[in-house]
Coordinates of C-alpha atoms and ligand atoms in Angstrom, one line a residue:
M1 CA 0.0 0.0 0.0
Q2 CA 1.3 3.5 -0.9
I3 CA -0.5 6.6 0.3
G4 CA 1.4 9.4 -1.4
P5 CA 2.3 12.2 -0.9
I6 CA 2.3 14.0 -4.3
A7 CA 5.8 15.2 -3.5
S8 CA 8.1 15.7 -0.5
H9 CA 8.0 19.4 -0.1
F10 CA 5.4 22.2 -0.5
I11 CA 7.1 25.5 -1.6
D12 CA 5.8 28.7 -3.1
G13 CA 2.2 27.4 -3.4
Q14 CA 3.1 24.0 -5.0
Y15 CA 4.4 20.5 -4.4
V16 CA 8.1 20.2 -5.1
E17 CA 10.2 17.1 -5.5
D18 CA 13.9 16.6 -5.3
K19 CA 15.0 13.0 -5.1
S20 CA 18.6 13.9 -4.6
G21 CA 17.9 14.3 -0.8
T22 CA 18.2 11.4 1.6
P23 CA 15.2 9.1 1.3
I24 CA 13.0 9.0 4.4
P25 CA 10.8 5.9 4.6
V26 CA 7.3 6.4 6.1
I27 CA 6.3 3.4 8.1
Y28 CA 2.8 2.6 9.3
A29 CA 3.2 1.8 13.0
A30 CA 0.3 -0.7 13.1
S31 CA 1.9 -3.0 10.5
G32 CA 5.5 -2.0 10.1
E33 CA 4.8 -1.6 6.4
Q34 CA 6.4 1.2 4.4
I35 CA 3.6 3.4 3.0
A36 CA 5.5 6.3 1.5
T37 CA 8.9 7.8 0.9
V38 CA 9.8 11.4 1.1
Y39 CA 13.2 13.0 0.5
A40 CA 15.1 15.2 2.9
A41 CA 15.5 18.8 1.7
T42 CA 18.8 19.5 0.0
P43 CA 20.4 22.9 0.5
A44 CA 18.7 24.0 -2.8
I45 CA 15.3 23.1 -1.4
V46 CA 15.9 25.0 1.8
E47 CA 17.0 28.0 -0.2
Q48 CA 13.9 27.9 -2.4
A49 CA 11.7 27.7 0.7
L50 CA 13.3 30.5 2.6
E51 CA 13.4 32.8 -0.5
S52 CA 9.8 32.1 -1.3
A53 CA 8.8 32.8 2.4
R54 CA 10.8 36.0 2.5
K55 CA 9.1 37.4 -0.6
A56 CA 5.6 36.2 0.2
Q57 CA 5.8 37.6 3.8
K58 CA 6.0 41.2 2.4
I59 CA 2.8 40.6 0.3
W60 CA 1.0 38.9 3.2
A61 CA 1.9 41.6 5.8
K62 CA 0.4 44.3 3.5
M63 CA -3.0 42.6 3.5
T64 CA -5.4 43.7 6.2
G65 CA -5.9 41.5 9.2
T66 CA -9.4 40.9 8.1
E67 CA -8.3 39.7 4.7
R68 CA -5.7 37.4 6.3
G69 CA -8.3 36.1 8.8
R70 CA -10.8 35.3 6.0
I71 CA -8.4 33.0 4.3
M72 CA -7.5 31.3 7.5
R73 CA -11.1 30.7 8.4
R74 CA -11.8 29.3 5.0
A75 CA -8.9 26.9 5.5
A76 CA -10.5 25.9 8.8
D77 CA -13.8 25.1 7.1
I78 CA -12.0 23.0 4.5
M79 CA -10.2 21.1 7.2
R80 CA -13.5 20.4 8.9
E81 CA -15.2 19.2 5.7
R82 CA -12.2 16.8 5.1
N83 CA -11.9 15.8 8.7
Y84 CA -12.4 12.1 7.9
D85 CA -9.7 11.9 5.2
L86 CA -7.3 14.0 7.3
S87 CA -7.9 11.8 10.3
V88 CA -7.1 8.7 8.3
L89 CA -3.9 10.3 7.1
E90 CA -3.0 11.3 10.7
T91 CA -3.5 7.7 11.7
Y92 CA -1.3 6.5 8.9
D93 CA 1.4 9.0 9.9
T94 CA 1.3 8.3 13.6
G95 CA -0.5 5.0 14.2
K96 CA -2.9 6.8 16.6
P97 CA -6.4 5.3 16.7
L98 CA -8.9 6.8 14.3
Q99 CA -11.2 7.1 17.3
E100 CA -8.8 9.8 18.6
T101 CA -7.7 11.4 15.3
L102 CA -11.3 12.0 14.3
V103 CA -11.7 14.4 17.3
A104 CA -8.3 15.6 18.2
D105 CA -6.1 16.5 15.2
A106 CA -7.6 18.1 12.1
T107 CA -10.4 19.4 14.3
S108 CA -7.8 21.0 16.7
G109 CA -5.9 22.4 13.7
A110 CA -9.2 23.9 12.3
D111 CA -10.0 25.4 15.8
S112 CA -6.6 27.1 15.7
L113 CA -7.0 28.5 12.2
E114 CA -10.5 29.7 13.1
Y115 CA -9.5 31.3 16.4
F116 CA -6.4 33.1 15.1
G117 CA -8.2 33.9 11.8
G118 CA -10.9 35.6 14.0
L119 CA -8.2 37.6 15.9
A120 CA -6.3 38.7 12.9
G121 CA -8.4 41.8 12.2
S122 CA -8.2 43.1 15.8
L123 CA -4.4 43.1 16.2
T124 CA -4.1 46.8 16.9
G125 CA -1.8 49.0 18.8
E126 CA -2.4 51.5 21.6
H127 CA -2.7 55.2 21.8
I128 CA -0.8 56.6 24.8
P129 CA -1.6 60.3 25.6
M130 CA 1.5 62.3 26.8
G131 CA -0.1 65.7 27.5
E132 CA -0.3 67.3 24.1
D133 CA 2.2 64.8 22.7
W134 CA 1.3 61.2 22.2
V135 CA 2.7 57.8 21.6
Y136 CA 1.2 55.1 19.4
T137 CA 2.2 51.5 19.1
M138 CA 1.9 49.1 16.3
R139 CA 2.0 45.3 16.4
E140 CA 4.2 44.2 13.6
P141 CA 5.0 40.8 12.2
L142 CA 8.5 39.3 13.0
G143 CA 9.1 38.2 9.4
V144 CA 10.0 34.7 8.4
C145 CA 9.3 32.1 11.1
V146 CA 10.5 28.5 11.2
G147 CA 8.3 25.8 12.7
I148 CA 9.8 22.5 13.7
G149 CA 7.5 19.7 14.8
A150 CA 7.5 16.6 16.9
W151 CA 5.9 13.4 15.7
N152 CA 3.0 12.9 18.0
Y153 CA 0.5 15.5 16.6
P154 CA 1.7 16.3 13.1
T155 CA -1.5 18.1 11.9
Q156 CA -2.1 19.9 15.1
I157 CA 1.5 21.1 15.6
A158 CA 1.6 22.3 11.9
C159 CA -1.5 24.4 12.6
W160 CA -0.8 25.6 16.1
K161 CA 2.4 27.1 14.7
A162 CA 1.0 28.4 11.4
A163 CA -2.2 30.0 12.7
P164 CA -0.8 32.6 15.1
A165 CA 2.2 33.2 12.8
L166 CA 0.0 33.9 9.8
A167 CA -2.5 35.9 11.7
C168 CA 0.3 38.3 12.6
G169 CA 1.5 38.7 9.0
N170 CA 4.5 36.4 9.1
A171 CA 5.4 33.7 6.6
M172 CA 6.5 30.2 7.8
V173 CA 8.8 27.4 6.7
F174 CA 7.7 24.3 8.6
K175 CA 9.7 21.1 9.0
P176 CA 7.8 18.2 10.3
S177 CA 9.4 15.3 12.2
E178 CA 11.0 12.8 9.8
T179 CA 8.9 10.2 11.5
T180 CA 5.6 11.8 10.5
P181 CA 6.1 13.9 7.3
L182 CA 2.7 13.6 5.6
C183 CA 0.1 15.7 7.5
A184 CA 1.8 19.1 7.3
L185 CA 1.8 18.8 3.5
K186 CA -2.0 18.6 3.5
V187 CA -2.2 21.6 5.8
A188 CA -0.1 23.6 3.3
E189 CA -2.3 22.4 0.4
I190 CA -5.5 23.4 2.2
L191 CA -4.2 26.8 3.2
H192 CA -3.3 27.6 -0.4
E193 CA -6.6 26.2 -1.6
A194 CA -8.2 28.7 0.8
G195 CA -6.4 31.6 -0.9
L196 CA -3.1 31.9 0.9
P197 CA -0.6 33.7 -1.3
A198 CA 2.1 31.3 -2.6
G199 CA 5.1 31.1 -0.3
V200 CA 3.4 32.2 2.9
Y201 CA 3.4 28.6 4.3
N202 CA 6.0 26.2 3.1
V203 CA 6.8 22.6 4.2
V204 CA 10.3 21.0 3.8
Q205 CA 11.2 17.5 4.9
G206 CA 14.3 16.4 6.7
M207 CA 16.1 15.3 9.8
G208 CA 17.8 17.4 12.5
E209 CA 20.3 18.9 10.0
V210 CA 17.6 20.4 7.9
G211 CA 16.1 21.9 11.1
G212 CA 19.6 23.1 11.9
A213 CA 20.0 24.8 8.5
L214 CA 16.7 26.6 8.9
V215 CA 17.4 27.7 12.5
T216 CA 20.8 29.2 11.6
D217 CA 19.8 31.0 8.4
P218 CA 20.0 34.8 8.8
R219 CA 16.8 35.3 6.9
V220 CA 14.9 33.6 9.7
D221 CA 13.5 35.8 12.5
K222 CA 11.8 33.3 14.8
V223 CA 12.0 29.6 15.6
S224 CA 9.1 27.7 17.2
L225 CA 10.1 24.2 18.1
T226 CA 8.0 21.3 19.5
G227 CA 10.4 18.6 20.7
S228 CA 12.5 17.2 23.5
V229 CA 14.5 19.2 26.0
P230 CA 17.9 18.2 24.6
T231 CA 16.8 19.3 21.1
G232 CA 15.3 22.5 22.6
K233 CA 18.6 23.4 24.2
K234 CA 20.4 23.0 20.9
V235 CA 17.9 25.0 18.9
Y236 CA 17.6 27.7 21.5
A237 CA 21.3 28.2 21.6
A238 CA 21.6 28.2 17.7
A239 CA 18.8 30.8 17.5
A240 CA 20.4 32.9 20.2
A241 CA 23.5 33.4 18.1
D242 CA 21.5 35.7 15.8
M243 CA 19.1 37.0 18.6
K244 CA 16.2 35.2 17.0
H245 CA 12.8 35.0 18.8
V246 CA 11.9 31.5 20.0
T247 CA 9.0 29.5 21.3
M248 CA 10.1 26.2 22.8
E249 CA 7.4 23.6 23.5
L250 CA 9.4 20.8 25.1
G251 CA 9.1 17.7 27.2
G252 CA 7.7 17.1 30.7
K253 CA 7.4 14.7 33.6
S254 CA 4.3 16.3 35.0
P255 CA 2.7 15.6 38.4
L256 CA -0.9 14.6 38.9
V257 CA -1.8 14.8 42.5
I258 CA -4.8 12.9 43.9
F259 CA -6.0 13.7 47.4
D260 CA -7.9 11.3 49.7
D261 CA -11.2 13.2 49.2
A262 CA -11.1 13.0 45.4
D263 CA -13.8 11.2 43.4
V264 CA -12.1 7.9 42.6
E265 CA -13.7 7.4 39.2
N266 CA -12.8 10.9 38.0
A267 CA -9.3 10.6 39.4
V268 CA -8.8 7.3 37.6
G269 CA -10.3 8.8 34.4
G270 CA -7.9 11.8 34.7
A271 CA -4.9 9.5 35.2
I272 CA -6.0 7.4 32.1
N273 CA -6.4 10.5 29.9
G274 CA -3.1 11.8 31.2
N275 CA -1.1 8.6 30.6
F276 CA -2.6 6.5 27.9
Y277 CA -4.2 8.8 25.3
S278 CA -2.1 8.5 22.1
S279 CA -0.4 5.6 23.7
G280 CA 1.2 7.9 26.2
Q281 CA 2.9 10.0 23.5
V282 CA 1.8 13.4 24.8
C283 CA 4.2 16.0 26.2
S284 CA 1.9 17.3 28.9
N285 CA 1.1 13.8 30.4
G286 CA 0.8 13.5 34.1
T287 CA 3.2 10.6 34.4
R288 CA 4.0 11.0 38.1
V289 CA 0.7 10.2 39.7
F290 CA 1.0 11.1 43.4
V291 CA -1.8 9.3 45.3
Q292 CA -2.5 10.1 49.0
K293 CA -2.3 7.0 51.1
G294 CA -5.9 6.8 52.2
I295 CA -7.2 6.4 48.6
K296 CA -4.3 4.5 47.2
E297 CA -5.7 0.9 47.2
A298 CA -9.2 2.0 45.9
F299 CA -7.5 4.0 43.1
L300 CA -5.2 1.2 42.1
K301 CA -8.0 -1.3 42.0
R302 CA -10.2 0.8 39.8
L303 CA -7.3 1.8 37.6
A304 CA -6.3 -1.8 36.9
E305 CA -9.9 -2.7 36.1
R306 CA -10.4 0.2 33.7
V307 CA -7.0 -0.2 32.0
G308 CA -8.1 -3.8 31.4
N309 CA -10.9 -2.4 29.3
A310 CA -8.6 -0.8 26.8
V311 CA -9.4 -1.9 23.3
I312 CA -6.0 -2.5 21.6
G313 CA -5.8 -3.2 17.9
D314 CA -6.1 -1.9 14.4
P315 CA -6.1 1.9 14.7
M316 CA -8.4 2.2 11.7
D317 CA -11.1 0.3 13.6
E318 CA -13.1 3.0 15.3
A319 CA -13.8 0.7 18.3
V320 CA -10.1 0.7 19.1
N321 CA -8.9 3.2 21.7
F322 CA -5.3 2.2 22.2
G323 CA -2.9 2.0 19.2
P324 CA 0.8 1.3 18.6
M325 CA 3.8 3.4 19.3
V326 CA 4.8 5.8 16.5
S327 CA 7.9 3.8 15.6
E328 CA 10.0 0.7 16.4
N329 CA 12.6 3.0 17.8
Q330 CA 10.2 4.7 20.2
M331 CA 8.8 1.3 21.2
N332 CA 12.2 0.1 22.1
I333 CA 13.0 3.2 24.2
V334 CA 9.8 2.7 26.2
L335 CA 10.4 -1.0 26.6
G336 CA 13.8 -0.1 28.1
Y337 CA 12.0 2.1 30.7
M338 CA 9.6 -0.7 31.5
E339 CA 12.6 -3.0 32.2
K340 CA 14.2 -0.2 34.4
G341 CA 11.0 0.1 36.4
K342 CA 11.0 -3.6 37.1
A343 CA 14.7 -3.7 37.8
E344 CA 14.6 -0.7 40.2
G345 CA 11.9 -2.4 42.3
A346 CA 8.6 -0.7 41.3
R347 CA 5.5 -2.9 41.7
L348 CA 4.0 -3.8 38.3
I349 CA 0.2 -3.5 38.4
C350 CA -0.5 -4.2 34.8
G351 CA 1.2 -4.3 31.4
G352 CA 5.0 -4.2 31.2
G353 CA 5.8 -5.4 27.7
R354 CA 4.8 -5.7 24.1
V355 CA 1.5 -6.8 22.8
D356 CA 1.8 -10.1 20.9
K357 CA 0.9 -8.8 17.4
E358 CA 2.6 -7.2 14.4
G359 CA 3.3 -3.5 14.7
W360 CA 4.8 -1.4 17.5
Y361 CA 2.3 -2.2 20.2
L362 CA 3.0 -1.9 23.9
E363 CA 0.7 -2.7 26.8
P364 CA -0.7 0.2 28.9
T365 CA 1.5 -0.1 31.9
V366 CA 1.1 0.9 35.6
F367 CA 3.8 0.8 38.2
A368 CA 2.9 1.4 41.9
D369 CA 5.2 2.0 44.9
V370 CA 7.4 4.2 42.7
T371 CA 9.9 6.3 44.6
D372 CA 11.1 9.7 43.6
D373 CA 14.6 8.5 42.7
M374 CA 13.6 5.8 40.3
T375 CA 14.5 6.4 36.6
I376 CA 10.8 6.0 35.6
A377 CA 9.9 8.8 38.0
R378 CA 12.6 11.2 36.8
E379 CA 12.9 10.8 33.0
E380 CA 10.3 11.6 30.3
I381 CA 9.3 8.2 28.8
F382 CA 6.9 9.3 26.1
G383 CA 5.0 6.1 26.1
P384 CA 2.2 4.3 28.1
V385 CA 3.9 4.0 31.4
M386 CA 2.2 5.4 34.5
S387 CA 4.2 5.7 37.8
V388 CA 2.1 5.8 40.9
L389 CA 3.8 7.3 44.0
D390 CA 2.4 7.5 47.5
F391 CA 2.2 10.7 49.7
N392 CA 1.0 11.7 53.1
T393 CA 0.7 15.5 53.3
E394 CA 0.0 18.5 51.0
E395 CA 3.3 20.2 51.9
E396 CA 5.3 17.0 51.1
V397 CA 3.6 16.4 47.8
I398 CA 4.1 19.9 46.6
A399 CA 7.9 19.7 47.3
R400 CA 8.2 16.4 45.7
A401 CA 6.1 17.3 42.6
N402 CA 8.3 20.4 42.0
D403 CA 11.6 18.4 42.4
T404 CA 12.2 18.1 38.7
E405 CA 13.9 20.0 35.9
F406 CA 10.6 20.0 33.9
G407 CA 7.5 22.2 34.4
L408 CA 5.1 21.7 31.6
S409 CA 1.8 20.6 33.3
A410 CA 0.3 19.7 36.6
G411 CA -3.0 18.4 37.8
V412 CA -4.9 18.1 41.1
F413 CA -7.9 16.0 42.0
T414 CA -9.7 17.0 45.2
N415 CA -13.1 18.1 46.4
D416 CA -11.6 20.7 48.6
L417 CA -12.0 24.0 46.7
S418 CA -9.4 25.9 48.6
R419 CA -6.8 23.2 48.5
A420 CA -7.3 22.7 44.8
H421 CA -6.4 26.4 44.1
R422 CA -3.7 26.5 46.7
V423 CA -1.9 23.4 45.4
I424 CA -2.2 24.4 41.7
G425 CA -0.8 27.8 42.7
A426 CA 2.2 26.2 44.3
L427 CA 3.0 23.7 41.5
E428 CA 5.7 24.8 39.1
A429 CA 4.1 24.3 35.7
G430 CA 2.6 26.2 32.8
S431 CA -0.5 24.3 31.9
C432 CA -2.5 23.1 34.8
F433 CA -5.8 21.2 35.5
I434 CA -8.2 21.0 38.5
N435 CA -10.3 17.8 38.6
S436 CA -9.4 17.2 34.9
Y437 CA -6.3 16.4 32.8
N438 CA -4.9 17.3 29.4
D439 CA -7.6 19.6 28.1
A440 CA -6.0 21.9 25.5
P441 CA -8.5 24.3 23.9
V442 CA -7.1 26.9 21.6
E443 CA -8.5 29.6 23.8
A444 CA -6.2 28.7 26.7
P445 CA -2.4 29.4 26.8
F446 CA -0.3 26.3 26.4
G447 CA 3.4 25.8 27.4
G448 CA 5.8 25.1 30.1
V449 CA 8.1 26.7 32.7
K450 CA 11.7 25.6 33.7
A451 CA 13.2 23.2 31.2
S452 CA 9.8 22.5 29.6
G453 CA 9.8 25.6 27.5
V454 CA 9.8 29.3 26.6
G455 CA 6.8 31.2 25.4
R456 CA 3.2 30.0 25.0
E457 CA 1.2 28.6 22.1
N458 CA -2.6 29.1 21.6
S459 CA -4.7 31.9 23.0
K460 CA -4.0 35.6 22.8
E461 CA -0.6 34.9 24.4
A462 CA 0.7 33.3 21.2
I463 CA 0.2 36.6 19.4
K464 CA 2.8 38.2 21.6
H465 CA 5.3 35.5 20.5
F466 CA 4.7 36.0 16.8
S467 CA 4.7 39.8 16.7
Q468 CA 6.7 42.7 18.0
V469 CA 5.6 46.1 19.2
K470 CA 6.9 49.3 17.6
S471 CA 6.3 52.5 19.6
V472 CA 6.2 55.9 18.0
Y473 CA 6.5 59.2 20.0
V474 CA 4.8 62.0 18.3
R475 CA 5.7 65.6 19.4
M476 CA 3.1 68.2 18.6
G477 CA 5.2 71.3 19.6
D478 CA 8.8 72.5 19.1
V479 CA 11.9 70.5 20.0
E480 CA 13.9 71.8 22.9
A481 CA 17.6 71.0 22.8
A482 CA 20.5 71.9 25.1
F483 CA 22.4 73.6 22.3
Ligands
NDP1 P1 12.9 15.7 19.0 O1 13.4 16.7 20.0 O2 13.7 14.5 18.8 O3 12.6 16.3 17.6 C1 11.8 17.4 17.5 C2 12.0 18.1 16.1 O4 13.3 18.7 16.1 C3 12.1 17.1 14.9 O5 11.4 17.6 13.8 C4 13.5 16.9 14.8 O6 13.9 16.4 13.5 C5 14.0 18.3 15.0 N1 15.5 18.4 15.3 C6 16.2 17.5 15.9 N2 17.5 18.0 16.1 C7 17.5 19.3 15.6 C8 18.4 20.3 15.5 N3 19.7 20.2 16.0 N4 18.1 21.5 15.0 C9 16.8 21.7 14.5 N5 15.9 20.7 14.6 C10 16.2 19.5 15.1 O7 11.5 15.3 19.5 P2 10.5 14.1 19.0 O8 10.1 14.3 17.6 O9 11.1 12.8 19.5 O10 9.2 14.4 19.9 C11 9.1 14.0 21.2 C12 9.4 15.1 22.2 O11 8.6 16.3 21.9 C13 9.1 14.8 23.6 O12 10.2 15.2 24.5 C14 7.9 15.6 23.9 O13 7.7 15.9 25.2 C15 8.0 16.8 23.1 N6 6.8 17.4 22.8 C16 6.4 18.6 23.4 C17 5.2 19.1 23.2 C18 4.9 20.4 23.8 O14 4.0 21.1 23.2 N7 5.5 20.9 24.9 C19 4.2 18.5 22.4 C20 4.6 17.3 21.7 C21 5.9 16.7 22.0 P3 13.8 14.9 13.1 O15 13.1 14.2 14.2 O16 13.1 14.8 11.8 O17 15.2 14.4 13.1

């Protein structure tokens, strides 16, 4: 089976092929079958994309915000009309179950284009009176932005970066992860079908070195990366050499704190959503589940029962709610962590290995009696491995939850209103949840603190990260000078 694409890259409003680049096989995670080949961008392709973006940005920025927004909202409508096909493609790209991709990927991308398209016409400056003089400000685009994506949400990441960038009048060159190169091409195709001027949104394929070439190019004004902390540190440093703007959406090892008074079913539901959605390949997952001792056994019992109800199988079957890992490599990384959990003495409640079928399937896995120093409690696993840790007091759990380099997300389950807000207030994280986990509407800022990131995606906050403010002092009278 071959599922395209038409060509590897999308530049200046059209598909472009250059087979002299390194071939990148696209493997369907549910079968291990190769379903497509794309070719990494050569220096000539990178050059074409950047030149095209540079020219198109000037045309795009001259349009009114309302005109830009209309095109973006049209693209959102097309994405919704084609949701089924786009979801199937997302499933081929990632292996995530269609049950998920139908509601979480193209739909989320469309939300983002619609939301930022709606904002585009209202991105105004301020008027600041200074007696008879005055200052006015203008919100200007940054110029050419580079987006670099991870492999877990290829459609969503492509849109979450494109939408605020384009709303502000920037152009973008987007490099998807080499593991999931297909979906961003469709996003580019749809944006142009909706009327985007050629060159405003370009997609080039490649591995880290293509990303590196984009990040260090002097024509680039901003880099927005979704990826791991080690990659984030490299990209941030490279961007800093030219004082480029950055947004860094990086990894996490987020705490989910469950107090004795929590509703057990809801807490278990939150822990399942925060560990097993997308087979655990979600950056904001609450993988350190701190459970207060009084509720621990009831929580573990219901958790094991409900995890046993996971329907593991063909991701294209809409009844399936737990699919394979994105790649053999990622599966092996996660298997290594499962073995470390066992070797370091954590108590295996369920799962712990591969599912006996073709494809890169792992069992949803829960370890209990995990201690803070165990590897599975310290490192981001990016797979379906939940660590359950015990705690006694609020003060203790806050200190332990914050004892990590990461700070992406945090959640708390309790029926005590004051405690919920007090604990969330004390947790060092950017995207937090009370009696819920992993909701990410476009209206809410998303991003991390500490090593988990810089800047925010989504919401009006993202506008600040894709634009800059010019202030203009206007003197109405004569200029006084010392000599
Ligand atoms: P990586 O950090 O390995 O890669 C991210 C992207 O960066 C890929 O496109 C990669 O290219 C590219 N890249 C790698 N090296 C460089 C470089 N030196 N210069 C420029 N670009 C480079 O992450 P994964 O793809 O493995 O994704 C998983 C990680 O992403 C996890 O840590 C996860 O937590 C994080 N993530 C964060 C999210 C957030 O919003 N905070 C959301 C989703 C994931 P290639 O892979 O093609 O070589």
